[in-house]
Amino acid sequence: MRQISLAFAAAALAVPVPALAQIESVDPDESYAVAGTAETGPATDRLVEKLSDPVVQEQLATTVSVLSEVLLDLPLAPLADALAEAGVESADRIPNDTTLRKLAPQADRVPGEIADKLPQMMGAMASMAKGMEAMMPALKDMATQMKKALPADMATRD
């Protein structure tokens, strides 16, 4: 049961990744500076703007909530069979009609909690992005110092 719960948690965490990736494409060549100043990096500004946008937050919360509902109703037998074929000894055979919703009825509340909490989490992510932006000069300085401190053959590895 714990493995199934972990599988659901991993799937639930992975679901929003493509949706977040569609929010903004970041150009690695764009300049970065301190958020909230005139020198703010444009990519970070756009990301913070999207993560802070209530409409985007609501759309993503709705999407992830619906996808979570779908995950609750997916048959788990094929997953268990694949694990067994891969040699996972603890993979049990389960009936074909088994779903996460049937195994863990309390999981019914998860989509609603996601819908309620995702906008807040996106706001927190926007704040963290601003914080990371502010830390960039210090991180670049640290990378330079580490490169100088490492032996030459290690410092040039990609």
C-alpha atoms as a printed R data frame, in Angstrom:
    type eleno elety resid chain resno       x      y       z
1   ATOM     1    CA   MET     A     1   0.000  0.000   0.000
2   ATOM     2    CA   ARG     A     2   2.855  2.369   0.825
3   ATOM     3    CA   GLN     A     3   4.364  1.781  -2.637
4   ATOM     4    CA   ILE     A     4   1.082  2.646  -4.310
5   ATOM     5    CA   SER     A     5   0.824  5.813  -2.228
6   ATOM     6    CA   LEU     A     6   4.374  6.741  -3.181
7   ATOM     7    CA   ALA     A     7   3.608  6.056  -6.836
8   ATOM     8    CA   PHE     A     8   0.566  8.330  -6.661
9   ATOM     9    CA   ALA     A     9   2.556 11.046  -4.930
10  ATOM    10    CA   ALA     A    10   5.271 10.863  -7.582
11  ATOM    11    CA   ALA     A    11   2.696 10.964 -10.367
12  ATOM    12    CA   ALA     A    12   0.879 13.879  -8.756
13  ATOM    13    CA   LEU     A    13   4.129 15.809  -8.484
14  ATOM    14    CA   ALA     A    14   5.057 15.061 -12.080
15  ATOM    15    CA   VAL     A    15   1.695 16.094 -13.530
16  ATOM    16    CA   PRO     A    16   2.159 19.864 -13.168
17  ATOM    17    CA   VAL     A    17   5.669 19.885 -14.634
18  ATOM    18    CA   PRO     A    18   4.581 20.074 -18.306
19  ATOM    19    CA   ALA     A    19   1.964 22.660 -17.418
20  ATOM    20    CA   LEU     A    20   4.543 24.817 -15.644
21  ATOM    21    CA   ALA     A    21   6.946 24.367 -18.533
22  ATOM    22    CA   GLN     A    22   4.360 25.933 -20.818
23  ATOM    23    CA   ILE     A    23   4.127 29.029 -18.646
24  ATOM    24    CA   GLU     A    24   7.397 30.466 -19.850
25  ATOM    25    CA   SER     A    25  10.266 29.515 -22.051
26  ATOM    26    CA   VAL     A    26  13.451 30.920 -20.553
27  ATOM    27    CA   ASP     A    27  16.225 32.061 -22.864
28  ATOM    28    CA   PRO     A    28  19.513 31.045 -21.220
29  ATOM    29    CA   ASP     A    29  21.281 33.941 -22.956
30  ATOM    30    CA   GLU     A    30  19.123 36.593 -21.283
31  ATOM    31    CA   SER     A    31  20.778 38.693 -18.631
32  ATOM    32    CA   TYR     A    32  19.924 38.224 -14.989
33  ATOM    33    CA   ALA     A    33  20.145 40.785 -12.250
34  ATOM    34    CA   VAL     A    34  18.474 41.586  -8.961
35  ATOM    35    CA   ALA     A    35  14.676 41.244  -9.003
36  ATOM    36    CA   GLY     A    36  12.736 44.356  -8.170
37  ATOM    37    CA   THR     A    37  15.406 46.696  -9.507
38  ATOM    38    CA   ALA     A    38  15.877 48.441 -12.826
39  ATOM    39    CA   GLU     A    39  18.413 45.726 -13.681
40  ATOM    40    CA   THR     A    40  16.007 42.824 -13.228
41  ATOM    41    CA   GLY     A    41  16.429 39.924 -15.638
42  ATOM    42    CA   PRO     A    42  13.559 39.896 -18.148
43  ATOM    43    CA   ALA     A    43  13.093 36.113 -18.021
44  ATOM    44    CA   THR     A    44  12.717 36.146 -14.251
45  ATOM    45    CA   ASP     A    45  10.335 39.093 -14.408
46  ATOM    46    CA   ARG     A    46   8.084 37.214 -16.845
47  ATOM    47    CA   LEU     A    47   8.230 34.049 -14.749
48  ATOM    48    CA   VAL     A    48   7.369 35.955 -11.564
49  ATOM    49    CA   GLU     A    49   4.553 37.739 -13.405
50  ATOM    50    CA   LYS     A    50   3.067 34.453 -14.645
51  ATOM    51    CA   LEU     A    51   3.415 32.694 -11.293
52  ATOM    52    CA   SER     A    52   1.757 35.660  -9.561
53  ATOM    53    CA   ASP     A    53  -1.095 35.982 -12.080
54  ATOM    54    CA   PRO     A    54  -4.369 34.856 -10.426
55  ATOM    55    CA   VAL     A    55  -5.807 33.765 -13.790
56  ATOM    56    CA   VAL     A    56  -2.795 31.546 -14.533
57  ATOM    57    CA   GLN     A    57  -2.890 30.214 -10.973
58  ATOM    58    CA   GLU     A    58  -6.573 29.305 -11.279
59  ATOM    59    CA   GLN     A    59  -6.119 27.693 -14.702
60  ATOM    60    CA   LEU     A    60  -3.222 25.571 -13.505
61  ATOM    61    CA   ALA     A    61  -4.995 24.658 -10.263
62  ATOM    62    CA   THR     A    62  -8.041 23.518 -12.236
63  ATOM    63    CA   THR     A    63  -5.909 21.548 -14.698
64  ATOM    64    CA   VAL     A    64  -3.903 19.781 -12.004
65  ATOM    65    CA   SER     A    65  -7.056 19.069 -10.006
66  ATOM    66    CA   VAL     A    66  -8.712 17.442 -13.032
67  ATOM    67    CA   LEU     A    67  -5.572 15.443 -13.793
68  ATOM    68    CA   SER     A    68  -5.491 14.293 -10.169
69  ATOM    69    CA   GLU     A    69  -9.068 13.052 -10.510
70  ATOM    70    CA   VAL     A    70  -7.999 11.087 -13.587
71  ATOM    71    CA   LEU     A    71  -5.050  9.587 -11.702
72  ATOM    72    CA   LEU     A    72  -7.383  8.422  -8.943
73  ATOM    73    CA   ASP     A    73  -9.361  6.395 -11.476
74  ATOM    74    CA   LEU     A    74  -6.504  4.880 -13.480
75  ATOM    75    CA   PRO     A    75  -6.251  1.099 -13.178
76  ATOM    76    CA   LEU     A    76  -3.259  0.112 -11.051
77  ATOM    77    CA   ALA     A    77  -2.961 -3.498 -12.249
78  ATOM    78    CA   PRO     A    78  -0.885 -2.594 -15.339
79  ATOM    79    CA   LEU     A    79   1.515 -0.626 -13.140
80  ATOM    80    CA   ALA     A    80   1.848 -3.521 -10.700
81  ATOM    81    CA   ASP     A    81   2.348 -5.945 -13.603
82  ATOM    82    CA   ALA     A    82   5.077 -3.731 -15.075
83  ATOM    83    CA   LEU     A    83   6.817 -3.574 -11.709
84  ATOM    84    CA   ALA     A    84   6.638 -7.351 -11.389
85  ATOM    85    CA   GLU     A    85   8.046 -7.785 -14.913
86  ATOM    86    CA   ALA     A    86  10.857 -5.383 -14.029
87  ATOM    87    CA   GLY     A    87  11.797 -7.660 -11.167
88  ATOM    88    CA   VAL     A    88  10.417 -5.665  -8.263
89  ATOM    89    CA   GLU     A    89   9.878 -8.414  -5.727
90  ATOM    90    CA   SER     A    90   7.354 -6.543  -3.622
91  ATOM    91    CA   ALA     A    91   5.045 -5.840  -6.568
92  ATOM    92    CA   ASP     A    92   1.845 -7.669  -5.729
93  ATOM    93    CA   ARG     A    93  -0.732 -8.886  -8.218
94  ATOM    94    CA   ILE     A    94  -3.831 -6.803  -7.848
95  ATOM    95    CA   PRO     A    95  -7.271 -7.112  -9.413
96  ATOM    96    CA   ASN     A    96  -7.698 -5.449 -12.818
97  ATOM    97    CA   ASP     A    97 -10.380 -3.057 -11.574
98  ATOM    98    CA   THR     A    98  -8.264 -1.704  -8.711
99  ATOM    99    CA   THR     A    99  -7.787  2.060  -8.712
100 ATOM   100    CA   LEU     A   100  -6.170  4.380  -6.233
101 ATOM   101    CA   ARG     A   101  -9.611  5.717  -5.360
102 ATOM   102    CA   LYS     A   102 -10.690  2.182  -4.368
103 ATOM   103    CA   LEU     A   103  -7.505  1.493  -2.399
104 ATOM   104    CA   ALA     A   104  -7.439  4.835  -0.620
105 ATOM   105    CA   PRO     A   105 -10.900  6.410  -0.469
106 ATOM   106    CA   GLN     A   106  -9.465  9.277   1.588
107 ATOM   107    CA   ALA     A   107  -7.510 10.289  -1.536
108 ATOM   108    CA   ASP     A   108 -10.771 11.781  -2.860
109 ATOM   109    CA   ARG     A   109  -9.859 14.994  -1.042
110 ATOM   110    CA   VAL     A   110  -6.482 15.389  -2.815
111 ATOM   111    CA   PRO     A   111  -7.758 17.086  -6.017
112 ATOM   112    CA   GLY     A   112  -9.674 19.654  -3.968
113 ATOM   113    CA   GLU     A   113  -6.659 20.340  -1.778
114 ATOM   114    CA   ILE     A   114  -4.513 20.785  -4.862
115 ATOM   115    CA   ALA     A   115  -7.015 23.247  -6.318
116 ATOM   116    CA   ASP     A   116  -7.084 25.172  -3.029
117 ATOM   117    CA   LYS     A   117  -3.346 25.238  -2.347
118 ATOM   118    CA   LEU     A   118  -1.725 25.451  -5.780
119 ATOM   119    CA   PRO     A   119  -2.339 29.205  -6.224
120 ATOM   120    CA   GLN     A   120  -0.669 29.848  -2.858
121 ATOM   121    CA   MET     A   121   2.237 27.604  -3.809
122 ATOM   122    CA   MET     A   122   2.652 29.440  -7.112
123 ATOM   123    CA   GLY     A   123   2.761 32.741  -5.232
124 ATOM   124    CA   ALA     A   124   5.446 31.299  -2.981
125 ATOM   125    CA   MET     A   125   7.361 30.092  -6.043
126 ATOM   126    CA   ALA     A   126   7.223 33.627  -7.459
127 ATOM   127    CA   SER     A   127   8.717 34.962  -4.235
128 ATOM   128    CA   MET     A   128  11.428 32.302  -4.303
129 ATOM   129    CA   ALA     A   129  12.254 33.188  -7.915
130 ATOM   130    CA   LYS     A   130  12.758 36.790  -6.834
131 ATOM   131    CA   GLY     A   131  14.989 35.605  -4.003
132 ATOM   132    CA   MET     A   132  17.067 33.409  -6.303
133 ATOM   133    CA   GLU     A   133  17.456 36.320  -8.680
134 ATOM   134    CA   ALA     A   134  18.766 38.453  -5.832
135 ATOM   135    CA   MET     A   135  21.241 35.695  -4.957
136 ATOM   136    CA   MET     A   136  22.644 35.338  -8.500
137 ATOM   137    CA   PRO     A   137  25.609 37.712  -8.052
138 ATOM   138    CA   ALA     A   138  26.665 35.884  -4.882
139 ATOM   139    CA   LEU     A   139  26.206 32.476  -6.545
140 ATOM   140    CA   LYS     A   140  28.270 33.567  -9.558
141 ATOM   141    CA   ASP     A   141  30.981 34.844  -7.212
142 ATOM   142    CA   MET     A   142  30.924 31.543  -5.328
143 ATOM   143    CA   ALA     A   143  31.260 29.623  -8.617
144 ATOM   144    CA   THR     A   144  34.256 31.759  -9.574
145 ATOM   145    CA   GLN     A   145  35.881 31.153  -6.196
146 ATOM   146    CA   MET     A   146  35.248 27.405  -6.427
147 ATOM   147    CA   LYS     A   147  36.724 27.308  -9.928
148 ATOM   148    CA   LYS     A   148  39.866 29.020  -8.637
149 ATOM   149    CA   ALA     A   149  40.075 26.664  -5.641
150 ATOM   150    CA   LEU     A   150  39.710 23.434  -7.651
151 ATOM   151    CA   PRO     A   151  42.622 21.776  -9.431
152 ATOM   152    CA   ALA     A   152  42.825 22.972 -13.048
153 ATOM   153    CA   ASP     A   153  41.699 19.649 -14.548
154 ATOM   154    CA   MET     A   154  38.548 19.591 -12.381
155 ATOM   155    CA   ALA     A   155  37.672 23.249 -12.901
156 ATOM   156    CA   THR     A   156  37.370 22.864 -16.681
157 ATOM   157    CA   ARG     A   157  35.017 19.861 -16.712
158 ATOM   158    CA   ASP     A   158  31.526 20.422 -18.113
